[in-house]
PDB file of C-alpha atoms (C1' of nucleotides) in Angstrom:
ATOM      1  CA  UNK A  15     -10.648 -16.278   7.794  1.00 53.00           C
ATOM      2  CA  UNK A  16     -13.718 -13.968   9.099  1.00 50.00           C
ATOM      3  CA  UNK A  17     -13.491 -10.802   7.197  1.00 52.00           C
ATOM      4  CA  UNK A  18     -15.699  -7.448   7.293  1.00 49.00           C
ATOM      5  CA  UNK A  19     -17.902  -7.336  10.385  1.00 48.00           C
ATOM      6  CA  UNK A  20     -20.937  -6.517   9.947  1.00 43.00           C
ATOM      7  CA  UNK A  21     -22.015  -3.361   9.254  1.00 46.00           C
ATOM      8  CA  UNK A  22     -23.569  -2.357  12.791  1.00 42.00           C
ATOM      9  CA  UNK A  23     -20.353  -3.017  14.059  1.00 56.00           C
ATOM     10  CA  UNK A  24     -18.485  -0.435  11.975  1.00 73.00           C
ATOM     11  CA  UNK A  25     -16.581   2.224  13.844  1.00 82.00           C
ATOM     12  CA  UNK A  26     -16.626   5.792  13.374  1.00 86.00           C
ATOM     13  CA  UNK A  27     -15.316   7.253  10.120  1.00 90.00           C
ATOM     14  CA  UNK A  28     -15.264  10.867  11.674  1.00 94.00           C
ATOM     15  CA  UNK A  29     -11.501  11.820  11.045  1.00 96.00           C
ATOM     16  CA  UNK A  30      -9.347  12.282  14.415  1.00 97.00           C
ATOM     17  CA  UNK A  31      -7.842  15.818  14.798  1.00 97.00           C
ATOM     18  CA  UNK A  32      -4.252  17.193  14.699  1.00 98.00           C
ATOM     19  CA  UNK A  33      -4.058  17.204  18.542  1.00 98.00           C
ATOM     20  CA  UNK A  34      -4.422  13.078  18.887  1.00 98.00           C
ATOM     21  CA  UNK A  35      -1.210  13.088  16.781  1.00 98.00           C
ATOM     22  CA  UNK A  36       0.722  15.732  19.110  1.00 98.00           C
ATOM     23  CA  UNK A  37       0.931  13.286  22.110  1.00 98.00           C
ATOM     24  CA  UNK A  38       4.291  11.188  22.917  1.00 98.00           C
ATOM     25  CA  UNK A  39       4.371   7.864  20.438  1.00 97.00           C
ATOM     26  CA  UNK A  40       3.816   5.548  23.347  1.00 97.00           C
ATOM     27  CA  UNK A  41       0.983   7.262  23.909  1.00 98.00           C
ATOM     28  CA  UNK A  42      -0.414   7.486  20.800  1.00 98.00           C
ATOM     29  CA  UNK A  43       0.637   3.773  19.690  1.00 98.00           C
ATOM     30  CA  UNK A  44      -1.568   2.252  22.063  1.00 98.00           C
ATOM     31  CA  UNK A  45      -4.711   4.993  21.495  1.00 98.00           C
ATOM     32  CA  UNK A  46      -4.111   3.552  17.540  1.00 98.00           C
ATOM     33  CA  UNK A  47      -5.604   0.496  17.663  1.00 98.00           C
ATOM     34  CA  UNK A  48      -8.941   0.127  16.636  1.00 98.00           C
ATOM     35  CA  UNK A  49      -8.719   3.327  14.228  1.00 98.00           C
ATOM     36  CA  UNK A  50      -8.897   3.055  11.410  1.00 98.00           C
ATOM     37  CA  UNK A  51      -5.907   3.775   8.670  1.00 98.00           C
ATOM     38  CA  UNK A  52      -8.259   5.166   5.561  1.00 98.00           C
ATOM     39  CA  UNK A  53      -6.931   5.886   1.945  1.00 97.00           C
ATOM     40  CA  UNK A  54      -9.305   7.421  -0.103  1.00 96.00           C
ATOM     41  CA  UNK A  55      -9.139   6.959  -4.077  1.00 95.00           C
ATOM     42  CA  UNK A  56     -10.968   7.790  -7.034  1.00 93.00           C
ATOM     43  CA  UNK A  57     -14.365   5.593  -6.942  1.00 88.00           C
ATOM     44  CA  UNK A  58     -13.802   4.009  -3.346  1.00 93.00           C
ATOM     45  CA  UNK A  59     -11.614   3.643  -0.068  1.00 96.00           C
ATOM     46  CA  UNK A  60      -9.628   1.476   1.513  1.00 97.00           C
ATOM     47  CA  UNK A  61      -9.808   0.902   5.159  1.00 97.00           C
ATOM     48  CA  UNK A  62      -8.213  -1.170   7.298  1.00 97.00           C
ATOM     49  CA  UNK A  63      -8.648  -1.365  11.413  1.00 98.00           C
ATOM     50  CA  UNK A  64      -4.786  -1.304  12.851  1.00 98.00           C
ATOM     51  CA  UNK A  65      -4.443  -4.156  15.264  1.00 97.00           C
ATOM     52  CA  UNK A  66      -0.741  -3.974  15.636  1.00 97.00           C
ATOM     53  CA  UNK A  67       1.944  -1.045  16.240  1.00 97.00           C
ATOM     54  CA  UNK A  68       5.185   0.031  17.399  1.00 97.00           C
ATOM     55  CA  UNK A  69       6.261   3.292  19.053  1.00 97.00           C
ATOM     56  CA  UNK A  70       9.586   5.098  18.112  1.00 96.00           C
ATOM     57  CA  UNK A  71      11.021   7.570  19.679  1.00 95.00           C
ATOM     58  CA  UNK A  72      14.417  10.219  19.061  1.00 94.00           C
ATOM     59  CA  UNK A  73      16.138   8.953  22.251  1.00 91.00           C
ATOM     60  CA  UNK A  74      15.920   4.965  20.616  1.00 93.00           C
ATOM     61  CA  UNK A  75      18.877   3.500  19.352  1.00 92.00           C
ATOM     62  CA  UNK A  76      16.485   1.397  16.918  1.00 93.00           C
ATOM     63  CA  UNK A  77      14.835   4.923  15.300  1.00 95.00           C
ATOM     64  CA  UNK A  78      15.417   6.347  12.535  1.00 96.00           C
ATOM     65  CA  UNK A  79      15.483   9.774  14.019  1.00 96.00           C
ATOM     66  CA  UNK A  80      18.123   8.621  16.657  1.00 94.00           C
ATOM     67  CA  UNK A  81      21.124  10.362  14.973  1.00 92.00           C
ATOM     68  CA  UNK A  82      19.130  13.571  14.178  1.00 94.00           C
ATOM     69  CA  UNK A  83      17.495  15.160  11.207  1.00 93.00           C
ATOM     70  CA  UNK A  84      18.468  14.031   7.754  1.00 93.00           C
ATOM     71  CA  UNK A  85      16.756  14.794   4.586  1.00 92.00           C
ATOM     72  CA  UNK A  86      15.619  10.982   4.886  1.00 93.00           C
ATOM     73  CA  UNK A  87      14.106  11.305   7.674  1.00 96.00           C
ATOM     74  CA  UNK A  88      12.972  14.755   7.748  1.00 96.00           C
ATOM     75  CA  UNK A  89       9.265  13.990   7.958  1.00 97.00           C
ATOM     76  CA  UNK A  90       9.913  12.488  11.374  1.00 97.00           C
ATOM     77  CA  UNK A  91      10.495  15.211  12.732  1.00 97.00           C
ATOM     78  CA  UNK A  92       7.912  17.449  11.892  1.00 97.00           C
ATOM     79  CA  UNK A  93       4.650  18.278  14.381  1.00 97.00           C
ATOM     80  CA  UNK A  94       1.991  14.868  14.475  1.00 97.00           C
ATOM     81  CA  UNK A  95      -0.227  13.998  11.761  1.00 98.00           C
ATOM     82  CA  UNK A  96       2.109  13.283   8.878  1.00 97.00           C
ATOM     83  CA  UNK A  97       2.581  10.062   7.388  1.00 98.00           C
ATOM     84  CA  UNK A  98       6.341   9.001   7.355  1.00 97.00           C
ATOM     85  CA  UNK A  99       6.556   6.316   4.775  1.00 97.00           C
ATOM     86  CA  UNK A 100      10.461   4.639   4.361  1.00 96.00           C
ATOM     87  CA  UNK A 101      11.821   2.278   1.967  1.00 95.00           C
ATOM     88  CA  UNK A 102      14.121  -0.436   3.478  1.00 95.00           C
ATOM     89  CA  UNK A 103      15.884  -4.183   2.355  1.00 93.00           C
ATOM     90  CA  UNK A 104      15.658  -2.855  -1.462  1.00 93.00           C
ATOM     91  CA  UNK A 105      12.310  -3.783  -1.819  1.00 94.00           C
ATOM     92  CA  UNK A 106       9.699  -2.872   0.597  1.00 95.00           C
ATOM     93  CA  UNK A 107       8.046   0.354   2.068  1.00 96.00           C
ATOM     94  CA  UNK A 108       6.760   0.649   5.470  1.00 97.00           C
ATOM     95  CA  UNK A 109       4.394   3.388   6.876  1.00 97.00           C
ATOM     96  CA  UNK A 110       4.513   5.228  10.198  1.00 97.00           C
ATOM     97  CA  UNK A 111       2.572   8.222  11.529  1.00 98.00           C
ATOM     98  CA  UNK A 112       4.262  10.855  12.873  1.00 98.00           C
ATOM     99  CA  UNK A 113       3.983  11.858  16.719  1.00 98.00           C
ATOM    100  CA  UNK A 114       4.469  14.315  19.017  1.00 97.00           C
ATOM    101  CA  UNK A 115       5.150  18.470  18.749  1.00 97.00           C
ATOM    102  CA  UNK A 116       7.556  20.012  16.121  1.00 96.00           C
ATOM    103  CA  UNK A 117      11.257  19.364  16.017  1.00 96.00           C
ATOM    104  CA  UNK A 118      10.632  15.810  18.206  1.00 95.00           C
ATOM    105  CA  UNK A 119      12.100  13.136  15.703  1.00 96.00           C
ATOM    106  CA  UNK A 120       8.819  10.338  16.543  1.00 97.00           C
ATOM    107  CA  UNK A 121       6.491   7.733  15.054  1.00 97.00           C
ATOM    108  CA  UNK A 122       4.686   4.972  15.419  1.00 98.00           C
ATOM    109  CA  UNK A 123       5.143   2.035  12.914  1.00 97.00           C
ATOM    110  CA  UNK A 124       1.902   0.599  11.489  1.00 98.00           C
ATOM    111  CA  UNK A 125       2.267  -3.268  11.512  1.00 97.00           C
ATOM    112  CA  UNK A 126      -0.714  -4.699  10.799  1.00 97.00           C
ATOM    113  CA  UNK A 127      -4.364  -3.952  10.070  1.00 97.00           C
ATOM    114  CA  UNK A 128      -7.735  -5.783   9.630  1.00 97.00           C
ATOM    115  CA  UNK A 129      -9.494  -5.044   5.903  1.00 97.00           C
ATOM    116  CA  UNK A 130     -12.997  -3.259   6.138  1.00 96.00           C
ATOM    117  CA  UNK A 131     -13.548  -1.826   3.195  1.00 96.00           C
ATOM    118  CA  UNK A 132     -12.226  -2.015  -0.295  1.00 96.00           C
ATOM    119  CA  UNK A 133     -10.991  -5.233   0.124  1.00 96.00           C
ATOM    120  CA  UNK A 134     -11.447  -5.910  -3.909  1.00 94.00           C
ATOM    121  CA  UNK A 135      -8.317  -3.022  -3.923  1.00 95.00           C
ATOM    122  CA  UNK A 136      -6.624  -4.668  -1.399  1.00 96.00           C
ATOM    123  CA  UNK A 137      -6.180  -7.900  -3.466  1.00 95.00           C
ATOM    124  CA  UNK A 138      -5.568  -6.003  -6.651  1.00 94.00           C
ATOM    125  CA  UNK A 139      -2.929  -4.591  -5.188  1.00 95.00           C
ATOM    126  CA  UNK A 140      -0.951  -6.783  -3.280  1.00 95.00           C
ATOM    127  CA  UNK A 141      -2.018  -9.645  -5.546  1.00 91.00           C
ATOM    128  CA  UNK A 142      -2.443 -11.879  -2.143  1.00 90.00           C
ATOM    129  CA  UNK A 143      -5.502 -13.562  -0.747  1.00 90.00           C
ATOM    130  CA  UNK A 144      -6.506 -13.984   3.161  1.00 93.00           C
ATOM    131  CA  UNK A 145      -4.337 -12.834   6.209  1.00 95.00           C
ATOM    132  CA  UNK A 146      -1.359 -12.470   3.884  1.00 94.00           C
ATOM    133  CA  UNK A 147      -3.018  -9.384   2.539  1.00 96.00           C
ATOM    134  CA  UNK A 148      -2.234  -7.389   5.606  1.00 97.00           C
ATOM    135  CA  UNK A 149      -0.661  -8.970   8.660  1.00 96.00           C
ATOM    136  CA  UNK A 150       2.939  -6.828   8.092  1.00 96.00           C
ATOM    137  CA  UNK A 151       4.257  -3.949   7.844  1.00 97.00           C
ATOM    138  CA  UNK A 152       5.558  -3.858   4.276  1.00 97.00           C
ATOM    139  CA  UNK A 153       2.469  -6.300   2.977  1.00 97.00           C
ATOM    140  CA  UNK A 154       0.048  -3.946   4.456  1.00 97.00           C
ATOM    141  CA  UNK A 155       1.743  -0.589   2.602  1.00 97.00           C
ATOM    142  CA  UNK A 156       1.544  -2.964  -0.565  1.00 97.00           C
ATOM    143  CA  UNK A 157      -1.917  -3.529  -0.246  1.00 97.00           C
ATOM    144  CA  UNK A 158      -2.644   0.378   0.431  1.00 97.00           C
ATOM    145  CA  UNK A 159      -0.094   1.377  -2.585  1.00 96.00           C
ATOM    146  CA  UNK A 160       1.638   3.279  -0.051  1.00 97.00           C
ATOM    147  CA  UNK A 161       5.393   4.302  -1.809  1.00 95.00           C
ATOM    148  CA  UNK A 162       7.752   6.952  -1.818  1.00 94.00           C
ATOM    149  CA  UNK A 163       5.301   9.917  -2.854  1.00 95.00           C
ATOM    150  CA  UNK A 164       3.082   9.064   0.196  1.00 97.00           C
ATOM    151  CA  UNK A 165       6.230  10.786   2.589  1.00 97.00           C
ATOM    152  CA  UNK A 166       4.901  13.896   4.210  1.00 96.00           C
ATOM    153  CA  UNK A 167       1.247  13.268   3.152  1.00 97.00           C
ATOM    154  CA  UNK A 168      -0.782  15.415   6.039  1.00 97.00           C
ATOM    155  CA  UNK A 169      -3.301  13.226   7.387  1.00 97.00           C
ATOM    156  CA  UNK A 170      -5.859  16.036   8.349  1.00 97.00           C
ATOM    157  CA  UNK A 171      -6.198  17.435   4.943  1.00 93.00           C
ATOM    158  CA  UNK A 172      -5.373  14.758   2.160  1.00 94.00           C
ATOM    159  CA  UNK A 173      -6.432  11.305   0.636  1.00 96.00           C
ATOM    160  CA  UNK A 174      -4.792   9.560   3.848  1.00 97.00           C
ATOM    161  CA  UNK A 175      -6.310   9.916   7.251  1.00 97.00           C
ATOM    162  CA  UNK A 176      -7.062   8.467  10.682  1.00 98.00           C
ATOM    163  CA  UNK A 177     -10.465   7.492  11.774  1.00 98.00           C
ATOM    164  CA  UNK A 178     -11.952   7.300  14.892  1.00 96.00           C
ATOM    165  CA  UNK A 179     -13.136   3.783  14.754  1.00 96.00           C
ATOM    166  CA  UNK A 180     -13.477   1.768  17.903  1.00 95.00           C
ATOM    167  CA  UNK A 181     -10.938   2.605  20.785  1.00 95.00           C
ATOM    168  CA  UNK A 182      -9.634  -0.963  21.867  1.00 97.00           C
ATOM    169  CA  UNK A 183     -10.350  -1.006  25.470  1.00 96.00           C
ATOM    170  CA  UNK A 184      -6.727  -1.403  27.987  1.00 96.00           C
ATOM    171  CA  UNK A 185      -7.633  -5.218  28.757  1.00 97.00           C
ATOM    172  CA  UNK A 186      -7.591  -6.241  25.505  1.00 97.00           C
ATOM    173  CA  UNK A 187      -4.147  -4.646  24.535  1.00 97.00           C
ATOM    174  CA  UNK A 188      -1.320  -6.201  24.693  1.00 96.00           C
ATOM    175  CA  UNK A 189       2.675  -5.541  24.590  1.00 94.00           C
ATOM    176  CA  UNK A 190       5.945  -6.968  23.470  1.00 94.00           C
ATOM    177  CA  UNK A 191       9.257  -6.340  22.521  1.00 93.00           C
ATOM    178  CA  UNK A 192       9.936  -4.624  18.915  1.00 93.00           C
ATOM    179  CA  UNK A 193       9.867  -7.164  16.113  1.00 92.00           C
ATOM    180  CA  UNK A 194      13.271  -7.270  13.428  1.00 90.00           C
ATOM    181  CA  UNK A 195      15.407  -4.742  15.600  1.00 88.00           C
ATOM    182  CA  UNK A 196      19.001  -5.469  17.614  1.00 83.00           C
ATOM    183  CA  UNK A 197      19.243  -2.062  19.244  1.00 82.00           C
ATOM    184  CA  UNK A 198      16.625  -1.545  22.038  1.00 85.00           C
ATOM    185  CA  UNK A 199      15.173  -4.879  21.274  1.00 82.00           C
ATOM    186  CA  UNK A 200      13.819  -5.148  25.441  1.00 87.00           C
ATOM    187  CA  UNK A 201      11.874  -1.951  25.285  1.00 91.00           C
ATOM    188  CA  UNK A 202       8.057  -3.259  25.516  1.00 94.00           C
ATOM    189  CA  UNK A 203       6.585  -0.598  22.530  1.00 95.00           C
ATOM    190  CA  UNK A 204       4.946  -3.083  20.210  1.00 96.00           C
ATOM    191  CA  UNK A 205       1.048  -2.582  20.997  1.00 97.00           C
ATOM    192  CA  UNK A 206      -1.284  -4.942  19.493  1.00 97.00           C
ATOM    193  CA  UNK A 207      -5.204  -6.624  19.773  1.00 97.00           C
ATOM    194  CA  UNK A 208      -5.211  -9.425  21.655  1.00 94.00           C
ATOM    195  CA  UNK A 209      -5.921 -12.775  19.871  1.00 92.00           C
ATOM    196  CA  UNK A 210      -6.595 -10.500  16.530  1.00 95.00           C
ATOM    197  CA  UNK A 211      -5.758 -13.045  13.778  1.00 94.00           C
ATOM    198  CA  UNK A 212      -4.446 -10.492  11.452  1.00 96.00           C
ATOM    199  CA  UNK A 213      -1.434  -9.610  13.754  1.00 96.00           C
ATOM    200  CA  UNK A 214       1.779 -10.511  11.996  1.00 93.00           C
ATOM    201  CA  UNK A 215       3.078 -13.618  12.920  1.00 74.00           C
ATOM    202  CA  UNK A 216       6.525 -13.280  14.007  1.00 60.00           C
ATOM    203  CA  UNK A 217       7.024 -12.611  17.806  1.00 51.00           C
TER     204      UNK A 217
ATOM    205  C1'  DT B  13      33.562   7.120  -3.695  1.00 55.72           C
ATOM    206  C1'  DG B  14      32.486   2.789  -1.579  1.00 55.72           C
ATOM    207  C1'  DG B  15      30.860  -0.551   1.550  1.00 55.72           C
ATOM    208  C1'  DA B  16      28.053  -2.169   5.330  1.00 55.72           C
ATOM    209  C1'  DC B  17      23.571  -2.876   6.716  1.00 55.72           C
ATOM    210  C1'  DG B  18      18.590  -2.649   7.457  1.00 55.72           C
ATOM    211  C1'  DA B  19      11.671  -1.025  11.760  1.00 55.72           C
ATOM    212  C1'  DT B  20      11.033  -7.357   5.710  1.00 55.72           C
ATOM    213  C1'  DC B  21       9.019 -10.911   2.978  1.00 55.72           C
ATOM    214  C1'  DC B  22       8.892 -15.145   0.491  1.00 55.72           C
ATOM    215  C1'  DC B  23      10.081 -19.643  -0.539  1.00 55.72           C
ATOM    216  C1'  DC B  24      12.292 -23.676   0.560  1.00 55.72           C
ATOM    217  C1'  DT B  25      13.266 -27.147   3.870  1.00 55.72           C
TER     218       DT B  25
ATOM    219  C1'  DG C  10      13.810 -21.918  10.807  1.00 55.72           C
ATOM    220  C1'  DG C  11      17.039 -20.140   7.494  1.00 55.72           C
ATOM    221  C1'  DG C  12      18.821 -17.743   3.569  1.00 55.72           C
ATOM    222  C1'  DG C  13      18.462 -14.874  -0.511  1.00 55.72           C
ATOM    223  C1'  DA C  14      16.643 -10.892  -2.819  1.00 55.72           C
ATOM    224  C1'  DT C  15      17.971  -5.991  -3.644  1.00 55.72           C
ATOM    225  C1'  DC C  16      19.016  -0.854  -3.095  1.00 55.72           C
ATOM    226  C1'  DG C  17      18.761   3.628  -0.477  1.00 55.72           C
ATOM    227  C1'  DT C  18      21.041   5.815   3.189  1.00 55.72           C
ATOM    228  C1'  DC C  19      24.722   7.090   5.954  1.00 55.72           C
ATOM    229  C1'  DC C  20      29.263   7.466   7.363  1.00 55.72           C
ATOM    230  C1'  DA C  21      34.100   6.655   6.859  1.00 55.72           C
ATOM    231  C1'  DT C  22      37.773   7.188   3.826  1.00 55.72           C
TER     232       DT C  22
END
DNA sequence: TGGACGATCCCCT
DNA sequence: GGGGATCGTCCAT
């Protein structure tokens, strides 16, 4: 397992603004990787460098949003720059960021991510070792101690935010179908780092 | 008021 | 590669 690059290599930290998020989600899902997703707690941080993503959008059988705005998934359809966290098989959360301008029900899904910093927290919490700490969606949010009271948490002005990190240049990106969705399986809106180890197995 | 099902993970084979 | 765990949400009665 290679783990924490070294520290010459470490991206940006400077936090990206509310107009990144305001973009369509298959435009912003792509932009994504190489940020980095950065939860800030008393004492330390924990960051992680997204490597893999999926886009959602209102007109997608697969969203949430598809059927409209319900207090579930409310959050969706607010401006960009919220996180929309979800609970789903009775036992796992899964975090998304929300896209696009007011009243547009879309996110993108954060699948996997790469540990930088705070990788003593990471453990604690998911009580995991290696690739398994982060390489899903519901493992990652485990690791973070992303639940239910992280819904509508503004990333420009809270604990949670985007960094700038390292935009992952276009030939190193690479697409596939949606992973653990019927509806709108052939659309081509998973987005993640080529030959990055921590991507989640499946697909 | 109830039942079907899900943007998953883990463990077993 | 498959099945079980486990419960909130939504929609149909």
């Amino acid at each position: 397992m290679r783990l924490n690059p070294a520290p010459s290599h470490l991206g940006s930290l400077r936090q990206l603004p509310r107009a990144f998020f305001l973009r369509p989600s298959l435009r912003v899902a792509p932009d994504l990787l190489g940020r980095y997703l950065v939860r800030r707690v008393p004492g330390g941080r924990l960051v992680g460098r997204i490597v893999e993503v999926e886009a959602y959008r209102q007109q997608d059988p697969a969203s949430h949003s598809y059927r409209g705005r319900t207090p579930r998934n409310e959050v969706m359809f607010r401006r960009g720059g919220y996180l929309y966290v979800y609970f789903t098989y009775g036992m796992h959360y899964c975090v998304n960021i929300v896209t696009g301008p007011e009243g547009h029900g879309e996110a993108v899904l954060i699948r996997a991510v790469e540990p930088i910093d705070g990788l003593e927290l990471f453990r604690r919490n998911r009580h995991a070792e290696g690739y398994s700490l982060t390489n899903g969606p519901a493992k990652l949010c485990q690791a973070y101690g992303f639940e239910r009271s992280f819904n509508g948490k503004d990333l420009i002005r809270s604990d949670v935010l985007i960094a700038a990190g390292n935009k992952v240049p276009r030939r190193l990106i690479a697409r596939s179908g949606r992973i653990g969705i019927r509806m709108a399986a052939e659309k081509q809106w998973r987005f993640f780092i080529h030959g990055n180890p921590w991507v989640s197995k499946a697909g």
